[in-house]
Amino acid sequence: MSNFNGAAFDDSNPNNLMPQEATRRLQTKKQTLDDAYAEPANFLEIDVCNPITHGVSRNRYTDYEVRMRSNLPIFRLKESSVRRRYSDFEWLRSELERDSKIMVPPLPGKAWRRQLPFRNDDGLFDDEFIEDRKRGLEQFINKVAGHPLAQNERCLHMFLQDPIIDKAYVPGKIRNS
């Protein structure tokens, strides 16, 4: 064991510092209230909200507002709001499964039974069902968009930021500029 500038070194230890000395050299700083409540260094917030049912009879469908806020440099827009149908979420999931190396979480169920005729409720357009689906879609998109590899996928950027999804787009990666 040797001593250098007041720090003990152990010649047999490959890191040359005694364990208690190794942790002592970490500088700690008390967190202030400003630090605790300041905007995080990197954030990505996505809300699925404001469901609206359009059309009549067999041509009815529900879409949802997808709002995104982020300060991540990978995103072109720092805030966006688009409207998406369940089928758009299905499209995003299939694109990610096809073109990325990530495990894509499942979507909330398709609810085939709710589409059967002669039901005593509104089926797919029942308010409770729409709210449950909205929560499931929000969980899905937050899991997907929170994955660092998915954040580079062009289809995710289009889904979150472009008013109209160009399904003839060329798949690829987004690079930080």
XYZ file of C-alpha atoms in Angstrom:
177
model
C 0.000 0.000 0.000
C 1.284 3.467 -0.871
C 0.139 7.020 -0.240
C -0.107 9.790 -2.834
C -1.408 13.282 -2.033
C -3.386 11.951 0.927
C -5.145 9.149 -1.031
C -4.369 5.552 -0.125
C -3.408 3.246 -2.995
C -3.395 -0.529 -2.882
C -0.746 -1.923 -5.215
C -2.572 -5.289 -5.387
C -5.875 -3.648 -6.462
C -6.074 -3.259 -10.281
C -7.825 0.093 -9.880
C -5.153 1.139 -7.361
C -7.673 2.802 -5.027
C -8.934 1.346 -1.786
C -12.699 0.768 -2.073
C -13.552 3.520 0.423
C -11.316 5.963 -1.476
C -12.922 5.117 -4.823
C -16.336 6.208 -3.628
C -15.063 9.208 -1.729
C -13.817 10.921 -4.870
C -17.354 11.148 -6.321
C -18.543 14.708 -5.931
C -22.070 15.029 -4.621
C -24.189 18.131 -4.823
C -27.400 18.727 -2.937
C -30.384 19.113 -5.239
C -32.040 22.526 -5.089
C -35.750 23.180 -5.573
C -34.944 24.775 -8.928
C -33.149 21.575 -9.982
C -35.970 19.362 -8.733
C -38.734 21.246 -10.538
C -36.893 22.431 -13.645
C -37.732 21.032 -17.056
C -35.874 17.725 -17.454
C -32.757 17.693 -19.608
C -34.467 15.420 -22.143
C -38.182 14.792 -22.247
C -40.800 13.308 -24.525
C -44.464 13.644 -23.577
C -47.227 12.100 -25.670
C -50.920 12.315 -24.854
C -53.755 10.592 -26.666
C -56.880 12.647 -26.006
C -60.063 14.227 -27.382
C -61.655 11.249 -29.156
C -64.182 12.249 -31.813
C -66.583 9.886 -33.575
C -67.301 10.825 -37.198
C -69.872 9.617 -39.730
C -73.087 7.644 -39.441
C -74.175 4.021 -39.507
C -71.558 1.702 -41.056
C -69.277 4.609 -42.006
C -68.588 5.654 -38.403
C -65.099 5.791 -36.988
C -63.367 7.380 -34.008
C -60.132 9.291 -34.177
C -57.942 10.612 -31.376
C -55.747 13.643 -30.965
C -52.095 12.662 -30.474
C -50.178 15.512 -28.839
C -46.409 15.446 -28.549
C -43.990 17.721 -26.693
C -40.261 17.087 -26.683
C -36.915 18.765 -26.470
C -35.100 15.768 -27.967
C -32.987 16.943 -30.904
C -34.087 13.990 -33.050
C -37.593 15.488 -33.444
C -38.041 18.198 -36.092
C -40.951 19.813 -34.226
C -40.868 20.465 -30.501
C -44.675 20.374 -30.283
C -47.210 18.739 -32.556
C -50.836 17.693 -32.593
C -52.294 15.248 -35.121
C -55.467 13.154 -35.338
C -55.108 9.382 -35.690
C -57.482 6.454 -36.090
C -56.936 3.002 -34.606
C -55.922 1.807 -38.080
C -53.096 4.403 -38.075
C -51.758 2.886 -34.843
C -51.965 -0.543 -36.521
C -49.992 0.838 -39.481
C -47.289 2.229 -37.172
C -46.995 -1.054 -35.315
C -46.639 -3.085 -38.523
C -44.036 -0.643 -39.914
C -41.965 -0.865 -36.735
C -42.206 -4.662 -36.674
C -41.087 -4.857 -40.296
C -38.289 -2.296 -40.291
C -36.822 -2.116 -36.798
C -35.034 -4.457 -34.441
C -37.204 -3.672 -31.415
C -39.903 -5.711 -29.725
C -43.050 -3.732 -30.480
C -45.673 -3.826 -27.706
C -49.200 -4.989 -28.543
C -52.042 -2.610 -29.292
C -55.246 -2.711 -27.288
C -57.552 -5.378 -28.736
C -59.495 -4.994 -31.972
C -62.794 -5.665 -30.112
C -64.418 -7.926 -32.693
C -67.328 -8.764 -30.356
C -68.239 -5.091 -30.067
C -68.739 -5.017 -33.843
C -71.419 -7.716 -33.845
C -74.918 -6.582 -34.856
C -77.854 -6.739 -32.444
C -75.920 -5.511 -29.408
C -77.690 -3.503 -26.731
C -74.962 -0.862 -26.614
C -73.067 1.364 -29.036
C -70.368 -1.279 -29.591
C -67.156 0.364 -30.753
C -68.690 3.784 -30.181
C -69.638 3.250 -26.535
C -68.071 6.054 -24.448
C -66.513 3.646 -21.935
C -64.958 1.543 -24.705
C -63.549 4.651 -26.421
C -61.990 5.819 -23.124
C -60.444 2.373 -22.485
C -59.058 2.256 -26.013
C -57.685 5.806 -25.673
C -55.772 4.780 -22.523
C -54.429 1.664 -24.260
C -53.315 3.648 -27.321
C -51.569 6.188 -25.087
C -49.685 3.411 -23.269
C -48.712 1.880 -26.608
C -47.396 5.084 -28.198
C -45.480 6.103 -25.065
C -43.762 2.708 -24.847
C -42.870 2.817 -28.538
C -41.725 6.451 -28.658
C -39.760 6.047 -25.434
C -37.539 3.388 -27.026
C -34.271 4.962 -28.221
C -34.119 2.839 -31.392
C -37.740 3.578 -32.323
C -37.034 7.309 -32.013
C -34.864 7.037 -35.138
C -37.601 5.493 -37.281
C -39.081 7.706 -40.002
C -42.530 6.108 -39.575
C -42.689 7.199 -35.910
C -41.794 10.785 -36.825
C -44.447 10.820 -39.539
C -47.030 9.322 -37.167
C -46.342 11.905 -34.441
C -45.699 15.033 -36.495
C -47.220 14.921 -39.984
C -50.928 15.758 -40.360
C -51.301 13.101 -43.081
C -49.472 9.779 -43.051
C -47.855 9.088 -46.425
C -48.175 5.315 -46.577
C -46.019 5.323 -49.732
C -43.077 6.752 -47.764
C -39.610 5.238 -47.980
C -38.777 3.550 -44.662
C -35.573 4.663 -43.042
C -33.822 6.234 -40.116
C -33.878 9.836 -38.969
C -30.499 11.287 -38.096
C -29.819 14.125 -35.680
C -29.016 17.266 -37.609
